[in-house]
Short mmCIF file of C-alpha atoms in Angstrom, two decimals:
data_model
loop_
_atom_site.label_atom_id
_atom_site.label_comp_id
_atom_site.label_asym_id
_atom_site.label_seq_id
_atom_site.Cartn_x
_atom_site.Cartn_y
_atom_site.Cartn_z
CA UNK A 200 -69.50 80.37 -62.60
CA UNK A 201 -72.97 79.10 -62.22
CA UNK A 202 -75.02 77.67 -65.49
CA UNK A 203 -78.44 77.16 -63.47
CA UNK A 204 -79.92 79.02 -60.77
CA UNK A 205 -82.72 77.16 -58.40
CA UNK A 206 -85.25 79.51 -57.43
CA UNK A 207 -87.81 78.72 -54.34
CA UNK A 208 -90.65 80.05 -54.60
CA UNK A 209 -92.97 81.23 -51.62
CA UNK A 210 -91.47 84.33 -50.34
CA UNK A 211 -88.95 84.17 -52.58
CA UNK A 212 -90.61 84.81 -56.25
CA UNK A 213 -94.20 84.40 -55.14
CA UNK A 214 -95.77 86.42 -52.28
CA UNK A 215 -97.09 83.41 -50.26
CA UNK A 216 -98.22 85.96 -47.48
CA UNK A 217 -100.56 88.10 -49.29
CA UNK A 218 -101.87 84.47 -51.26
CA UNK A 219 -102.56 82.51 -48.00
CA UNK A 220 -104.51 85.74 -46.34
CA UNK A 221 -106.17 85.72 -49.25
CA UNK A 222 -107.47 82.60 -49.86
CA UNK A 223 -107.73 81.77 -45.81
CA UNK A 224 -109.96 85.04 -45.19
CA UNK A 225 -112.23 84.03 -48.37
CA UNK A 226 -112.38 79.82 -47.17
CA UNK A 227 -113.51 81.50 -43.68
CA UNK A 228 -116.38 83.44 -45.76
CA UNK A 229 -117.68 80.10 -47.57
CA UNK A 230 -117.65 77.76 -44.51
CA UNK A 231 -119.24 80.74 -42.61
CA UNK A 232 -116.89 80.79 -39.87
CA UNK A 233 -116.61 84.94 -38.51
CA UNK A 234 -112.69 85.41 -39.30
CA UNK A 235 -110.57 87.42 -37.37
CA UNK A 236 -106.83 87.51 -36.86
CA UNK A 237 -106.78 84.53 -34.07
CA UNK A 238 -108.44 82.70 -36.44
CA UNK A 239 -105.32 82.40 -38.40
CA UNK A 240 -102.95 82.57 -35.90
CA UNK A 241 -104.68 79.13 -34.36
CA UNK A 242 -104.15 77.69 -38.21
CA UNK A 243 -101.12 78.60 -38.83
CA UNK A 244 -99.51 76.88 -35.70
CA UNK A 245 -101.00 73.51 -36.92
CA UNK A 246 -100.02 74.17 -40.43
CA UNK A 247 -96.28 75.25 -39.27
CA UNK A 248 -95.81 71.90 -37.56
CA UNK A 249 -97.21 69.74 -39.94
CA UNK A 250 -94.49 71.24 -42.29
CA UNK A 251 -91.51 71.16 -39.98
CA UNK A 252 -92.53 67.40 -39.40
CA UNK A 253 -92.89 67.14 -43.15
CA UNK A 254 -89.58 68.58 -43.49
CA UNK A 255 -88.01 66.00 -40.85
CA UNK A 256 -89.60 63.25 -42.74
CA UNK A 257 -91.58 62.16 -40.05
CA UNK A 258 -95.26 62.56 -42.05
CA UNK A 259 -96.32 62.61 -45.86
CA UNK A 260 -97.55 65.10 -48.03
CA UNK A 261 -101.07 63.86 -48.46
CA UNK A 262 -101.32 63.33 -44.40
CA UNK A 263 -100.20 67.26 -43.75
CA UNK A 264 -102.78 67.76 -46.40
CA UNK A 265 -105.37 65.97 -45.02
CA UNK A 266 -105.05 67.04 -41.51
CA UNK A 267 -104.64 70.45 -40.79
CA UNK A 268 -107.80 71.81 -41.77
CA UNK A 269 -109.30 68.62 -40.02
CA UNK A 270 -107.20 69.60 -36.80
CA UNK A 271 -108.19 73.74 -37.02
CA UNK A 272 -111.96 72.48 -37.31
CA UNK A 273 -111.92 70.12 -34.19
CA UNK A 274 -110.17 72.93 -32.13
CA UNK A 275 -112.82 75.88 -32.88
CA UNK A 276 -115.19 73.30 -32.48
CA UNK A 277 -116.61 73.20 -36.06
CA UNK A 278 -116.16 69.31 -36.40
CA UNK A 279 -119.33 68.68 -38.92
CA UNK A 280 -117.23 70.53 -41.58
CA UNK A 281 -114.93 68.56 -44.11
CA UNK A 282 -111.22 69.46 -43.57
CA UNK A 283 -109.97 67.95 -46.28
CA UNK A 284 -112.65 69.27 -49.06
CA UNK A 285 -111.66 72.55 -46.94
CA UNK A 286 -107.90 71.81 -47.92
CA UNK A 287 -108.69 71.56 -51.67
CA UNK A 288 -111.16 74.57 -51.39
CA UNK A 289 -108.26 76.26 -49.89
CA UNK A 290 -105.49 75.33 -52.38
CA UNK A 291 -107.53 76.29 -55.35
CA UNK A 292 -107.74 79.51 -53.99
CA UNK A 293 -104.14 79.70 -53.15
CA UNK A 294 -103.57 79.41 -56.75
CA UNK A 295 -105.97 82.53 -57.42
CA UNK A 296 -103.71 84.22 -55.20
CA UNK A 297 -101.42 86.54 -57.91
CA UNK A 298 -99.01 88.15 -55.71
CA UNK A 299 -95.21 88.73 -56.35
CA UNK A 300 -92.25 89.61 -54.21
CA UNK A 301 -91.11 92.92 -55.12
CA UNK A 302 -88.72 92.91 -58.02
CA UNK A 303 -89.72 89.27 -58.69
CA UNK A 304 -89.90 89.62 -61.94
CA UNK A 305 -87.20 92.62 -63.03
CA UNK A 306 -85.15 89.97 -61.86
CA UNK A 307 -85.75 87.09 -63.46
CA UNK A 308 -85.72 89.44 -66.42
CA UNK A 309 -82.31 90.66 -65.79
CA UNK A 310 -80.78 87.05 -65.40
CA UNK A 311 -82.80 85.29 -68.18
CA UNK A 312 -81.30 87.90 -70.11
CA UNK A 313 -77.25 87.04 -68.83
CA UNK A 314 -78.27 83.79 -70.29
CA UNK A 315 -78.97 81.81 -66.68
CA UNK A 316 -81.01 78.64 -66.80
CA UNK A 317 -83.75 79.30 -64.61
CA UNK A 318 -85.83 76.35 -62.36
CA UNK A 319 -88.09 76.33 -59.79
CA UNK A 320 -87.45 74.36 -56.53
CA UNK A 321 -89.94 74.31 -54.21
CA UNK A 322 -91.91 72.07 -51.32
CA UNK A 323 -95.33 73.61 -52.95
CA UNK A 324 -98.16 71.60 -54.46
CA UNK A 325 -97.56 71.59 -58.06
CA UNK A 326 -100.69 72.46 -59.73
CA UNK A 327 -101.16 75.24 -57.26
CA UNK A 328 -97.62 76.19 -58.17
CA UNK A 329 -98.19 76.50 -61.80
CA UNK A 330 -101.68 78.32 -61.44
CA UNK A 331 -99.54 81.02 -59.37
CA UNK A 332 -96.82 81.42 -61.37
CA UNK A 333 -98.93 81.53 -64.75
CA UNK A 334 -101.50 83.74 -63.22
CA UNK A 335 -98.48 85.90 -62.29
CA UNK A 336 -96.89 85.82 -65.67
CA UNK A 337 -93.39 84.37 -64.52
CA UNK A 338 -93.83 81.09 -65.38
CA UNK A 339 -92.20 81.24 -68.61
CA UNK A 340 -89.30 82.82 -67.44
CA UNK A 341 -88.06 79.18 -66.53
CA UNK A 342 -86.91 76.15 -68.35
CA UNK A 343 -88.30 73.66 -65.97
CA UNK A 344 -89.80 73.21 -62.46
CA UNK A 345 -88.64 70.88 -59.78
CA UNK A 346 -91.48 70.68 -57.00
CA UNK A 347 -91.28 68.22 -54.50
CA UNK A 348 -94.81 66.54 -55.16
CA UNK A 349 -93.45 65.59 -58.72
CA UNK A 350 -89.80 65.06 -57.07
CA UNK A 351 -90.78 62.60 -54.84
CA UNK A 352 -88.81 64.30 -51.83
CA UNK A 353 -88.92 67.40 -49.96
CA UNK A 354 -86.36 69.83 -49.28
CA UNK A 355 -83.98 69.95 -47.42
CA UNK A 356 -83.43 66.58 -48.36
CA UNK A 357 -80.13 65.56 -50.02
CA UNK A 358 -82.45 63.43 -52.40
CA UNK A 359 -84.30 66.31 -54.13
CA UNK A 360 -80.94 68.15 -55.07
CA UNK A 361 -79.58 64.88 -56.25
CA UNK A 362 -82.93 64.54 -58.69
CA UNK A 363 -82.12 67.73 -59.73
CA UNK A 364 -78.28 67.76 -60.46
CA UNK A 365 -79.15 63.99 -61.96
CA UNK A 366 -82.29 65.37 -64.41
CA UNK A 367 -80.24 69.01 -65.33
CA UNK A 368 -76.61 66.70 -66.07
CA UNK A 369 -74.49 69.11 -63.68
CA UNK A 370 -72.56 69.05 -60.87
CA UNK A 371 -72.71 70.54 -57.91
CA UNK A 372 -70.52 73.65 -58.69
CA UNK A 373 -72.65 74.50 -61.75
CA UNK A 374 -76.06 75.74 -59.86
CA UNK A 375 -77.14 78.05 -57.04
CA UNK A 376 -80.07 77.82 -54.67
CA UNK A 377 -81.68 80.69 -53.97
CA UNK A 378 -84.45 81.32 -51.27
CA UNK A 379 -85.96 82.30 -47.98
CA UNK A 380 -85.86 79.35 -45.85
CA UNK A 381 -82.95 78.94 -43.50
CA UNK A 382 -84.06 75.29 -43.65
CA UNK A 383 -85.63 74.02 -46.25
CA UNK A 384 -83.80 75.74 -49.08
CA UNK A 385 -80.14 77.11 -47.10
CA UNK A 386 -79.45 73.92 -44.94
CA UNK A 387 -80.82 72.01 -47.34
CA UNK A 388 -78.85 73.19 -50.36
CA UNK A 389 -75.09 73.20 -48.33
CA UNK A 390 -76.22 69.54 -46.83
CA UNK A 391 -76.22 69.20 -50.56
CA UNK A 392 -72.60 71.08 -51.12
CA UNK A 393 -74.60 73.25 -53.14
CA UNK A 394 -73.60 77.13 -52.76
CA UNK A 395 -76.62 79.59 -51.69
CA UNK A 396 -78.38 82.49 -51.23
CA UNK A 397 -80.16 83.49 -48.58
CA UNK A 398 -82.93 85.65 -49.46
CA UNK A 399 -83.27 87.96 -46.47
CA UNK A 400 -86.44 90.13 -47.44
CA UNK A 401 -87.09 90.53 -43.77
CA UNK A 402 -83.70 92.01 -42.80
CA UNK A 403 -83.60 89.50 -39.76
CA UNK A 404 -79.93 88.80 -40.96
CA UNK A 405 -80.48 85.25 -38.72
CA UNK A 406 -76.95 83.57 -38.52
CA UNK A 407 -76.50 81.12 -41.22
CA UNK A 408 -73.80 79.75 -43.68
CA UNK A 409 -74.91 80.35 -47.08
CA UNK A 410 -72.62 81.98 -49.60
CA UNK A 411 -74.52 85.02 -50.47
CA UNK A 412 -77.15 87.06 -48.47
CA UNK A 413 -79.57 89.73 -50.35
CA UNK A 414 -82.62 91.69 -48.76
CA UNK A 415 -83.62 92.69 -52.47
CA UNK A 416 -84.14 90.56 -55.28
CA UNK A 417 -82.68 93.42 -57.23
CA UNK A 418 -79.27 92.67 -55.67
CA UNK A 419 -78.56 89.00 -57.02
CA UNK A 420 -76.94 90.01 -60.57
CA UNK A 421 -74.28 91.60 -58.51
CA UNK A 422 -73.33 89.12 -55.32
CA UNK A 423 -72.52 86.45 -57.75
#
């Protein structure tokens, strides 16, 4: 039924979790700032609005970018520190960070295999992106990456699925969208008319609309 399957990647493929502890516990280290769990509770509350407002098209990229290591210095206090030379600190070592979601890449095995085209689709910064998926060894498991800072648009809007379908020459029926985020990749895909999968690793089984629901990778050869 399907010809290409759009894969998100942060908590979907890649383990963005284990990366971002990683790379925020080591930026902590090098701007000498004593980390502890509040620490990145207090970022990630900046960082999780930026995105939602990112995702409602109210800010850019390169602003969410800029600011939220500028906004968690100013709240702890730590204002003669550079935020943004913190940001790119902080994405290299993002892209350092070589985790996988289990099964990740059985999967992708399995379904490269059954003769699916494979794509990325994801909100992430590409370079950092690529580093993570080569330093994980899935990168060439795919036949070509659509990532919203090359796109031009983020997910969930319409406008980055219609790069897509326009750049693969198919139609809506021909792909599936498979990831994590209720949002960005479920609502974004049906706003789309796009059929789904919500990627449920968490077993929160949050209402939603999406055609397909799986709590392990493992599971998507056989719900579709």
């Amino acid at each position: 039924m399907y010809k290409a399957l759009l894969f998100d990647l942060d908590d979907t493929l890649l383990d963005f979790k284990a990366a971002e502890d990683y790379a925020f516990k080591q930026l902590m280290q090098e701007s000498e700032i004593p980390y502890t769990e509040q620490l990145f509770v207090q970022y990630d509350v900046i960082n999780r609005k930026l995105w939602r407002q990112l995702e409602q098209q109210e800010i850019t990229k390169q602003y969410l970018l800029d600011q939220r290591f500028t906004r968690f210095f100013t709240e702890l206090g730590y204002d003669q520190l550079d935020g943004i030379a913190a940001e790119r600190r902080f994405r290299q070592l993002l892209g350092d960070g070589a985790f996988l979601m289990p099964n990740a890449k059985e999967t992708l095995t399995i379904l490269k295999d059954a003769g699916y085209q494979l794509f990325t689709a994801s909100n992430g910064v590409y370079q950092t992106q690529i580093r993570r998926m080569q330093a994980t060894g899935i990168i060439d498991f795919f036949d070509g990456h659509f990532i919203s800072e090359t796109v031009g648009f983020e997910k969930p809007n319409v406008k980055f699925f219609d790069y897509i379908l326009n750049e693969l020459k198919l139609t809506k029926r021909d792909v599936l969208m498979i990831g994590d985020g209720l949002n960005s990749d479920i609502k974004g895909a049906l706003a789309s008319d796009i059929d789904c999968v919500f990627y449920d690793y968490a077993q929160k089984n949050q209402p939603n609309e999406a055609q397909y629901r799986v709590t392990n990778l493992l599971d998507l050869p056989t719900v579709f």
